Coordinates of N, CA and C in Angstrom, one line a residue:
Chain A
X1 N 0.8 -1.2 0.0 CA 0.0 0.0 0.0 C 0.9 1.2 0.0
X2 N 0.3 2.3 -0.6 CA 1.1 3.5 -0.7 C 1.1 4.1 0.7
X3 N 2.3 4.7 1.1 CA 2.4 5.3 2.4 C 3.6 6.3 2.4
X4 N 3.5 7.2 3.3 CA 4.5 8.2 3.5 C 5.0 8.2 5.0
X5 N 6.3 8.1 5.2 CA 6.8 8.0 6.5 C 7.7 9.2 6.8
X6 N 7.4 9.9 7.9 CA 8.3 10.9 8.4 C 8.8 10.4 9.7
X7 N 10.1 9.9 9.8 CA 10.5 9.2 10.9 C 10.7 10.0 12.2
X8 N 10.8 11.3 12.0 CA 11.1 12.2 13.2 C 9.8 12.9 13.6
X9 N 9.3 12.7 14.7 CA 8.1 13.4 15.2 C 8.4 14.8 15.6
X10 N 9.5 15.0 16.2 CA 9.9 16.3 16.7 C 11.4 16.5 16.6
X11 N 11.8 17.6 16.1 CA 13.2 18.0 16.0 C 13.4 19.3 16.6
X12 N 14.5 19.5 17.3 CA 14.9 20.8 17.8 C 16.3 21.1 17.3
X13 N 16.4 22.3 16.7 CA 17.7 22.8 16.2 C 17.9 24.2 16.7
X14 N 19.2 24.6 16.8 CA 19.5 26.0 17.2 C 19.4 26.9 16.0
X15 N 19.0 28.1 16.3 CA 18.9 29.1 15.2 C 20.3 29.3 14.6
X16 N 20.3 29.3 13.2 CA 21.5 29.3 12.5 C 22.1 28.0 12.1
X17 N 21.6 26.9 12.7 CA 22.1 25.6 12.4 C 21.4 25.1 11.1
X18 N 22.0 24.0 10.6 CA 21.4 23.4 9.4 C 20.3 22.5 9.8
X19 N 19.4 22.2 8.8 CA 18.2 21.3 9.1 C 18.0 20.3 8.0
X20 N 17.7 19.1 8.4 CA 17.3 18.1 7.4 C 16.1 17.4 8.0
X21 N 15.0 17.4 7.3 CA 13.8 16.6 7.7 C 13.6 15.5 6.7
X22 N 13.4 14.3 7.3 CA 13.4 13.1 6.4 C 12.0 12.7 6.0
X23 N 11.9 12.2 4.8 CA 10.6 11.7 4.3 C 10.9 10.5 3.4
X24 N 10.2 9.4 3.6 CA 10.3 8.2 2.8 C 8.9 7.8 2.3
X25 N 8.8 7.3 1.1 CA 7.5 7.0 0.6 C 7.6 5.5 0.1
X26 N 6.4 5.0 0.0 CA 6.3 3.6 -0.6 C 5.3 3.7 -1.7
X27 N 5.7 3.6 -2.9 CA 4.8 3.7 -4.1 C 5.5 3.1 -5.3
X28 N 4.8 2.4 -6.1 CA 5.3 1.7 -7.2 C 6.0 2.5 -8.3
X29 N 5.4 3.6 -8.6 CA 6.0 4.5 -9.6 C 6.5 5.8 -9.0
X30 N 7.1 6.6 -9.8 CA 7.6 7.9 -9.3 C 6.4 8.8 -9.0
X31 N 6.2 9.1 -7.8 CA 5.0 10.0 -7.5 C 5.4 11.5 -7.6
X32 N 4.4 12.3 -7.5 CA 4.6 13.7 -7.3 C 4.8 13.9 -5.8
X33 N 5.8 14.7 -5.5 CA 6.2 14.8 -4.1 C 6.2 16.3 -3.7
X34 N 5.7 16.5 -2.4 CA 5.5 17.8 -1.9 C 6.0 17.9 -0.5
X35 N 6.4 19.1 -0.1 CA 6.6 19.5 1.3 C 5.7 20.7 1.6
X36 N 4.9 20.6 2.7 CA 4.1 21.7 3.1 C 4.5 22.1 4.5
X37 N 4.3 23.3 4.9 CA 4.6 23.8 6.2 C 3.3 24.3 6.8
X38 N 3.1 24.1 8.1 CA 1.9 24.5 8.8 C 2.4 25.3 10.1
X39 N 2.1 26.6 10.1 CA 2.4 27.4 11.3 C 1.2 27.2 12.3
X40 N 1.5 27.4 13.6 CA 0.4 27.2 14.5 C -0.9 27.9 14.2
X41 N -2.0 27.2 14.2 CA -3.3 27.7 13.9 C -3.6 28.1 12.5
X42 N -2.7 27.7 11.6 CA -2.8 28.1 10.2 C -3.0 26.8 9.3
X43 N -3.4 27.1 8.1 CA -3.5 26.0 7.1 C -2.1 25.6 6.6
X44 N -2.1 24.8 5.6 CA -0.8 24.3 5.0 C -0.4 25.2 3.9
X45 N 0.9 25.5 3.8 CA 1.4 26.3 2.8 C 2.5 25.4 2.0
X46 N 2.4 25.4 0.7 CA 3.4 24.7 -0.1 C 4.7 25.3 0.0
X47 N 5.7 24.5 0.3 CA 7.1 24.9 0.3 C 7.8 24.6 -1.0
X48 N 7.6 23.4 -1.5 CA 8.2 23.0 -2.8 C 7.6 21.7 -3.3
X49 N 7.9 21.4 -4.5 CA 7.3 20.2 -5.1 C 8.3 19.6 -6.1
X50 N 8.1 18.3 -6.4 CA 8.9 17.6 -7.4 C 8.0 16.8 -8.3
X51 N 8.2 17.1 -9.6 CA 7.4 16.3 -10.5 C 8.3 15.4 -11.4
X52 N 9.3 16.0 -11.9 CA 10.3 15.3 -12.8 C 11.5 16.2 -13.0
X53 N 12.5 15.7 -13.6 CA 13.7 16.5 -14.0 C 14.7 16.6 -12.9
X54 N 15.3 17.7 -12.7 CA 16.3 17.9 -11.7 C 15.8 17.4 -10.3
X55 N 16.6 16.5 -9.7 CA 16.2 15.9 -8.4 C 16.4 16.8 -7.2
X56 N 17.1 17.9 -7.4 CA 17.2 18.9 -6.3 C 16.3 20.1 -6.7
X57 N 15.3 20.3 -5.8 CA 14.3 21.3 -6.1 C 14.4 22.4 -5.0
X58 N 14.3 23.6 -5.5 CA 14.3 24.8 -4.6 C 12.9 25.3 -4.3
X59 N 12.7 25.7 -3.1 CA 11.4 26.2 -2.7 C 11.4 27.6 -2.1
X60 N 10.3 27.9 -1.4 CA 10.3 29.2 -0.8 C 11.0 29.2 0.6
X61 N 11.3 30.4 1.1 CA 11.9 30.5 2.4 C 13.3 29.9 2.6
X62 N 14.0 29.7 1.5 CA 15.3 29.1 1.5 C 15.4 27.6 1.6
X63 N 14.3 26.9 1.5 CA 14.2 25.4 1.6 C 14.6 24.8 0.3
X64 N 15.1 23.6 0.4 CA 15.3 22.8 -0.8 C 15.1 21.3 -0.4
X65 N 14.9 20.5 -1.4 CA 14.6 19.1 -1.1 C 15.3 18.3 -2.3
X66 N 15.7 17.1 -1.9 CA 16.3 16.2 -2.9 C 15.6 14.9 -3.0
X67 N 15.2 14.6 -4.3 CA 14.5 13.3 -4.5 C 15.6 12.3 -4.8
X68 N 15.6 11.2 -4.1 CA 16.5 10.1 -4.3 C 15.7 8.8 -4.6
X69 N 15.6 8.4 -5.9 CA 14.8 7.3 -6.3 C 15.2 6.0 -5.6
X70 N 16.5 5.8 -5.5 CA 17.1 4.6 -5.0 C 16.7 4.4 -3.5
X71 N 16.5 5.5 -2.8 CA 16.2 5.4 -1.4 C 14.7 5.7 -1.1
X72 N 13.9 6.0 -2.2 CA 12.5 6.4 -2.0 C 12.4 7.5 -1.0
X73 N 13.3 8.5 -1.1 CA 13.3 9.6 -0.1 C 13.1 10.9 -0.8
X74 N 12.7 11.8 0.0 CA 12.5 13.2 -0.5 C 12.7 14.1 0.8
X75 N 14.0 14.3 1.1 CA 14.3 15.0 2.4 C 14.4 16.5 2.2
X76 N 13.9 17.2 3.1 CA 13.9 18.7 3.1 C 15.1 19.2 3.9
X77 N 15.7 20.2 3.3 CA 16.9 20.8 3.9 C 16.8 22.3 3.9
X78 N 17.5 22.9 4.9 CA 17.8 24.3 4.9 C 19.1 24.6 5.6
X79 N 20.0 25.4 5.0 CA 21.3 25.5 5.5 C 21.4 26.3 6.8
X80 N 20.5 27.2 7.1 CA 20.6 28.0 8.3 C 19.1 28.3 8.7
X81 N 18.7 27.8 9.8 CA 17.4 27.9 10.3 C 17.1 29.2 11.0
X82 N 16.0 29.8 10.8 CA 15.6 31.0 11.5 C 14.5 30.7 12.5
X83 N 14.4 31.5 13.5 CA 13.3 31.3 14.5 C 11.9 31.2 13.9
X84 N 11.7 31.9 12.8 CA 10.4 31.9 12.2 C 10.1 30.6 11.5
X85 N 11.1 29.7 11.3 CA 10.9 28.4 10.7 C 10.2 27.4 11.6
X86 N 10.1 27.7 12.9 CA 9.4 26.8 13.8 C 8.0 26.6 13.4
X87 N 7.6 25.3 13.1 CA 6.3 25.0 12.6 C 6.3 23.5 12.5
X88 N 5.2 23.0 11.9 CA 5.1 21.6 11.6 C 5.2 21.4 10.1
X89 N 6.0 20.4 9.7 CA 6.3 20.1 8.3 C 5.7 18.8 7.8
X90 N 5.0 18.8 6.7 CA 4.4 17.6 6.2 C 5.0 17.3 4.8
X91 N 5.3 16.0 4.7 CA 5.7 15.5 3.3 C 4.4 14.9 2.8
X92 N 4.2 15.0 1.5 CA 3.1 14.4 0.8 C 3.4 13.8 -0.5
X93 N 2.7 12.8 -0.8 CA 2.9 12.1 -2.1 C 1.6 12.2 -2.9
X94 N 1.6 12.7 -4.1 CA 0.5 12.8 -5.0 C 0.4 11.6 -5.9
X95 N -0.5 10.8 -5.7 CA -0.6 9.6 -6.5 C -1.5 9.8 -7.7
X96 N -2.5 10.5 -7.5 CA -3.3 11.1 -8.6 C -4.1 12.3 -8.0
X97 N -4.9 12.9 -8.9 CA -5.6 14.1 -8.4 C -6.5 13.9 -7.3
X98 N -6.9 12.6 -7.0 CA -7.9 12.4 -6.0 C -7.2 11.7 -4.8
X99 N -5.9 11.5 -4.8 CA -5.3 10.7 -3.8 C -3.9 11.3 -3.4
X100 N -3.9 12.1 -2.4 CA -2.7 12.7 -1.8 C -2.5 12.1 -0.5
X101 N -1.4 11.5 -0.3 CA -1.1 10.9 1.0 C -0.1 11.8 1.8
X102 N -0.4 12.0 3.1 CA 0.4 12.9 3.9 C 1.2 12.0 4.9
X103 N 2.4 12.4 5.2 CA 3.0 11.9 6.4 C 2.4 12.4 7.7
X104 N 2.9 11.9 8.8 CA 2.3 12.3 10.1 C 2.8 13.7 10.6
X105 N 3.9 14.2 9.9 CA 4.4 15.5 10.2 C 5.6 15.4 11.2
X106 N 6.4 16.4 11.0 CA 7.6 16.6 11.9 C 7.5 18.0 12.5
X107 N 7.4 18.1 13.8 CA 7.4 19.4 14.5 C 8.8 19.9 14.7
X108 N 9.0 21.1 14.2 CA 10.4 21.8 14.4 C 10.3 22.8 15.4
X109 N 11.2 22.7 16.4 CA 11.4 23.7 17.4 C 12.8 24.4 17.1
X110 N 12.9 25.7 17.2 CA 14.1 26.4 17.0 C 14.5 27.1 18.3
X111 N 15.7 26.7 18.8 CA 16.3 27.3 20.0 C 17.0 28.6 19.7
X112 N 16.9 29.6 20.5 CA 17.6 30.8 20.3 C 19.1 30.6 20.4
Chain H
X1 N -8.2 38.3 -4.2 CA -8.2 36.9 -4.4 C -8.0 36.2 -3.0
X2 N -9.1 35.7 -2.4 CA -9.1 35.2 -1.1 C -8.5 33.7 -1.0
X3 N -8.5 33.0 -2.1 CA -8.0 31.6 -2.1 C -9.1 30.7 -1.6
X4 N -8.8 29.9 -0.6 CA -9.7 29.0 0.0 C -10.1 29.5 1.4
X5 N -11.4 29.7 1.6 CA -11.8 30.1 2.9 C -12.7 29.1 3.6
X6 N -12.8 29.0 4.9 CA -13.6 28.1 5.6 C -14.4 28.8 6.7
X7 N -15.6 28.3 6.9 CA -16.5 28.9 7.9 C -17.2 27.7 8.6
X8 N -17.2 27.7 10.0 CA -16.6 28.7 10.9 C -15.2 28.3 11.2
X9 N -14.5 29.1 12.0 CA -13.1 28.8 12.4 C -13.1 27.9 13.6
X10 N -14.0 28.0 14.4 CA -14.1 27.2 15.7 C -15.6 26.8 15.9
X11 N -15.8 25.6 16.5 CA -17.1 25.2 16.9 C -17.0 24.2 17.9
X12 N -18.0 24.3 18.9 CA -18.1 23.2 19.9 C -19.5 22.7 19.7
X13 N -19.6 21.4 19.6 CA -20.9 20.7 19.5 C -21.1 19.7 20.6
X14 N -22.3 19.4 21.0 CA -22.6 18.3 21.9 C -22.8 17.1 21.0
X15 N -22.6 15.9 21.6 CA -22.8 14.6 21.0 C -24.2 14.6 20.4
X16 N -24.4 14.2 19.2 CA -25.7 14.0 18.6 C -26.1 15.3 17.8
X17 N -25.5 16.4 18.0 CA -25.9 17.6 17.2 C -25.3 17.5 15.8
X18 N -25.9 18.3 15.0 CA -25.5 18.3 13.6 C -24.9 19.7 13.2
X19 N -24.1 19.7 12.2 CA -23.6 21.0 11.7 C -23.0 20.8 10.3
X20 N -22.8 22.0 9.6 CA -22.3 22.0 8.3 C -21.1 23.0 8.3
X21 N -20.0 22.5 7.7 CA -18.8 23.3 7.5 C -18.8 23.7 6.0
X22 N -18.5 25.0 5.8 CA -18.5 25.6 4.5 C -17.1 25.8 4.0
X23 N -16.8 25.4 2.8 CA -15.6 25.8 2.1 C -15.9 26.5 0.8
X24 N -15.2 27.6 0.6 CA -15.3 28.3 -0.6 C -14.0 28.7 -1.2
X25 N -13.9 28.6 -2.6 CA -12.7 28.9 -3.3 C -13.0 29.8 -4.5
X26 N -12.1 30.8 -4.7 CA -12.3 31.7 -5.8 C -11.3 31.6 -6.9
X27 N -10.7 30.4 -7.0 CA -9.7 30.1 -8.0 C -10.2 29.3 -9.2
X28 N -11.5 29.1 -9.2 CA -12.1 28.4 -10.3 C -11.6 26.9 -10.4
X29 N -11.2 26.4 -9.3 CA -10.7 25.0 -9.3 C -11.8 24.0 -9.4
X30 N -11.5 22.9 -10.2 CA -12.5 21.9 -10.4 C -12.6 20.9 -9.2
X31 N -11.4 20.6 -8.6 CA -11.4 19.6 -7.5 C -11.4 20.3 -6.2
X32 N -12.1 19.7 -5.3 CA -12.1 20.1 -3.9 C -12.1 18.9 -2.9
X33 N -11.6 19.2 -1.7 CA -11.3 18.1 -0.8 C -11.6 18.5 0.6
X34 N -12.0 17.5 1.4 CA -12.1 17.7 2.9 C -11.2 16.7 3.6
X35 N -10.4 17.3 4.5 CA -9.5 16.4 5.3 C -9.7 16.7 6.7
X36 N -9.4 15.7 7.5 CA -9.3 15.9 8.9 C -7.8 15.7 9.4
X37 N -7.4 16.5 10.4 CA -6.1 16.4 10.9 C -6.1 16.0 12.4
X38 N -5.5 14.9 12.7 CA -5.5 14.5 14.1 C -4.0 14.3 14.5
X39 N -3.7 14.6 15.8 CA -2.3 14.5 16.2 C -1.6 13.2 15.8
X40 N -0.4 13.3 15.3 CA 0.3 12.1 14.9 C -0.2 11.3 13.7
X41 N -1.2 11.8 13.0 CA -1.7 11.1 11.9 C -1.7 11.9 10.6
X42 N -1.2 13.0 10.6 CA -1.2 13.8 9.4 C -2.6 14.2 9.0
X43 N -2.8 14.3 7.7 CA -4.1 14.7 7.1 C -4.7 13.4 6.5
X44 N -6.0 13.2 6.7 CA -6.6 12.1 6.1 C -7.8 12.6 5.3
X45 N -8.0 12.1 4.1 CA -9.1 12.5 3.2 C -10.4 12.0 3.6
X46 N -11.4 12.8 3.8 CA -12.7 12.4 4.1 C -13.6 12.2 2.9
X47 N -13.8 13.2 2.1 CA -14.5 13.2 0.8 C -13.8 14.1 -0.1
X48 N -14.1 13.9 -1.4 CA -13.6 14.9 -2.4 C -14.6 15.0 -3.5
X49 N -14.4 16.0 -4.3 CA -15.3 16.3 -5.5 C -14.5 16.7 -6.7
X50 N -14.8 16.1 -7.8 CA -14.1 16.4 -9.0 C -14.8 17.4 -9.9
X51 N -16.0 17.8 -9.4 CA -16.7 18.8 -10.2 C -18.1 19.1 -9.5
X52 N -18.7 20.1 -10.0 CA -20.1 20.5 -9.5 C -21.0 19.3 -9.6
X53 N -21.7 19.0 -8.5 CA -22.6 17.9 -8.5 C -22.1 16.5 -8.3
X54 N -20.8 16.4 -8.2 CA -20.2 15.1 -8.0 C -19.4 15.0 -6.7
X55 N -19.5 13.9 -6.0 CA -18.7 13.7 -4.8 C -18.3 12.3 -4.7
X56 N -17.2 12.0 -3.9 CA -16.8 10.6 -3.7 C -16.1 10.5 -2.4
X57 N -16.1 9.2 -1.9 CA -15.5 9.0 -0.6 C -14.0 8.9 -0.6
X58 N -13.4 9.4 0.5 CA -12.0 9.3 0.7 C -11.6 8.2 1.6
X59 N -10.6 8.4 2.4 CA -10.1 7.3 3.3 C -11.0 7.1 4.5
X60 N -11.5 8.2 5.1 CA -12.3 8.1 6.3 C -13.7 8.8 6.2
X61 N -14.6 8.3 5.4 CA -15.8 9.0 5.1 C -17.0 8.8 6.1
X62 N -16.8 7.8 7.0 CA -18.0 7.4 7.8 C -18.3 8.5 8.8
X63 N -19.6 8.9 8.9 CA -20.1 9.9 9.8 C -20.2 11.3 9.2
X64 N -19.8 11.4 7.9 CA -19.8 12.7 7.2 C -20.5 12.6 5.9
X65 N -21.1 13.7 5.5 CA -21.7 13.8 4.1 C -21.2 15.1 3.5
X66 N -21.3 15.1 2.2 CA -20.8 16.3 1.5 C -21.7 16.7 0.4
X67 N -21.6 17.9 -0.1 CA -22.4 18.3 -1.2 C -21.6 19.4 -2.0
X68 N -21.7 19.4 -3.3 CA -21.0 20.4 -4.2 C -22.1 20.9 -5.2
X69 N -22.9 21.8 -4.7 CA -24.0 22.3 -5.6 C -23.5 23.4 -6.5
X70 N -22.4 24.1 -6.1 CA -21.8 25.1 -6.9 C -20.3 24.8 -7.0
X71 N -19.7 25.2 -8.1 CA -18.3 24.9 -8.3 C -17.4 25.4 -7.2
X72 N -17.8 26.6 -6.7 CA -16.9 27.3 -5.7 C -17.1 26.8 -4.3
X73 N -18.1 26.1 -4.0 CA -18.4 25.7 -2.6 C -18.4 24.2 -2.4
X74 N -18.0 23.8 -1.3 CA -17.9 22.4 -0.9 C -18.3 22.3 0.5
X75 N -19.5 21.6 0.8 CA -20.0 21.6 2.2 C -19.7 20.2 2.8
X76 N -19.3 20.3 4.1 CA -19.1 19.0 4.8 C -20.1 19.0 6.0
X77 N -20.9 17.9 6.1 CA -21.9 17.8 7.1 C -21.7 16.7 8.1
X78 N -22.0 17.0 9.3 CA -22.0 16.0 10.3 C -23.4 15.9 10.8
X79 N -24.1 14.7 10.6 CA -25.5 14.6 10.9 C -25.7 14.4 12.4
X80 N -24.8 13.6 13.0 CA -24.9 13.3 14.4 C -23.5 13.2 15.0
X81 N -23.1 14.3 15.5 CA -21.6 14.4 15.9 C -21.3 13.5 17.0
X82 N -20.1 12.9 17.0 CA -19.5 12.0 18.0 C -18.2 12.6 18.5
X83 N -17.8 12.3 19.7 CA -16.5 12.8 20.2 C -15.3 12.4 19.3
X84 N -15.5 11.3 18.6 CA -14.4 10.8 17.7 C -14.2 11.8 16.5
X85 N -15.2 12.7 16.3 CA -15.1 13.6 15.2 C -14.4 14.9 15.7
X86 N -14.0 15.0 16.9 CA -13.2 16.1 17.4 C -11.9 16.1 16.6
X87 N -11.7 17.2 15.9 CA -10.5 17.3 15.0 C -10.4 18.7 14.4
X88 N -9.4 18.9 13.6 CA -9.2 20.1 12.8 C -9.5 19.7 11.4
X89 N -10.4 20.4 10.7 CA -10.9 20.1 9.4 C -10.3 21.1 8.4
X90 N -9.7 20.6 7.4 CA -9.2 21.4 6.3 C -9.8 21.1 5.0
X91 N -10.1 22.2 4.3 CA -10.6 22.1 2.9 C -9.4 22.5 2.0
X92 N -9.4 21.9 0.8 CA -8.4 22.2 -0.2 C -9.0 22.1 -1.5
X93 N -8.3 22.8 -2.5 CA -8.8 22.7 -3.9 C -7.6 22.6 -4.8
X94 N -7.9 22.1 -6.0 CA -6.8 22.0 -7.0 C -7.4 22.0 -8.4
X95 N -6.6 22.2 -9.4 CA -7.0 22.2 -10.8 C -7.1 20.8 -11.3
X96 N -7.9 20.6 -12.4 CA -8.1 19.3 -12.9 C -6.8 18.8 -13.7
X97 N -6.1 19.7 -14.2 CA -5.0 19.3 -15.1 C -3.7 19.4 -14.3
X98 N -2.7 18.6 -14.7 CA -1.3 18.8 -14.3 C -0.9 18.2 -12.9
X99 N -0.7 19.1 -12.0 CA 0.3 18.8 -11.1 C -0.1 18.4 -9.7
X100 N -1.4 18.2 -9.4 CA -1.9 17.7 -8.1 C -1.7 18.6 -7.0
X101 N -1.2 19.8 -7.2 CA -0.9 20.7 -6.1 C -2.2 21.2 -5.5
X102 N -2.3 21.1 -4.2 CA -3.5 21.5 -3.5 C -3.3 22.8 -2.7
X103 N -4.4 23.6 -2.7 CA -4.4 24.8 -1.9 C -5.3 24.7 -0.8
X104 N -4.8 25.0 0.4 CA -5.5 24.7 1.6 C -6.2 26.0 2.3
X105 N -7.3 25.8 2.9 CA -7.9 26.8 3.7 C -7.3 26.8 5.1
X106 N -7.7 27.7 6.0 CA -7.1 27.9 7.3 C -7.5 26.9 8.3
X107 N -8.5 26.1 8.0 CA -9.0 25.1 9.0 C -10.1 25.5 9.9
X108 N -10.8 24.5 10.3 CA -11.9 24.6 11.3 C -11.6 23.7 12.5
X109 N -11.6 24.2 13.7 CA -11.3 23.4 14.8 C -12.7 23.0 15.5
X110 N -13.0 21.7 15.4 CA -14.3 21.3 15.9 C -14.0 20.4 17.2
X111 N -14.8 20.7 18.2 CA -14.7 19.9 19.4 C -16.1 19.4 19.7
X112 N -16.2 18.1 19.9 CA -17.5 17.4 20.2 C -17.4 16.9 21.6
X113 N -18.3 17.4 22.5 CA -18.3 17.0 23.9 C -19.4 16.0 24.2

């Protein structure tokens, strides 16, 4: 069955440190891949997406993600975290227009 | 351009009461979705619609009904609320063609006591 796994429920990093959030998926074909961010009390905002082509994709707010087919992964990275990045991050797999599977989310805390 | 809006933002219901959540989008999107978000479970699809007058079940449809009488609106109904339906509900929309990207509303926090 198709699934999305975010192994880390909660991550704490210091402001200015680098960040990597992990995402693994289980799907037979190459899916469409997304990272969304949710600030407290808000809806989900798209950070970036991968459909095809260059496996390193750039998004908003200085985030990037790399698709690795051999590892079925789509990890999110940021070289230097800002306090405003504290939020919950969701990886999602688009299987078709009626079927988007979300991971359980990773909550990011940023220490001053 | 407001995007996706949801009404109400918060609601408290007693067990057995009914209510309707309204979702509206002004992007002329064909597809609309209702999700629920529960701690540690991400978002799960309740129902979706691929166009005016059509709806279909998602992953967790039991206890909910939906209607899409107008292209821009998607209603989610709870006929007899249960404590298990305490959740945050998100509406989303997307275009019919291409890239599956969904645009989300701000959510409705529902508590059933």
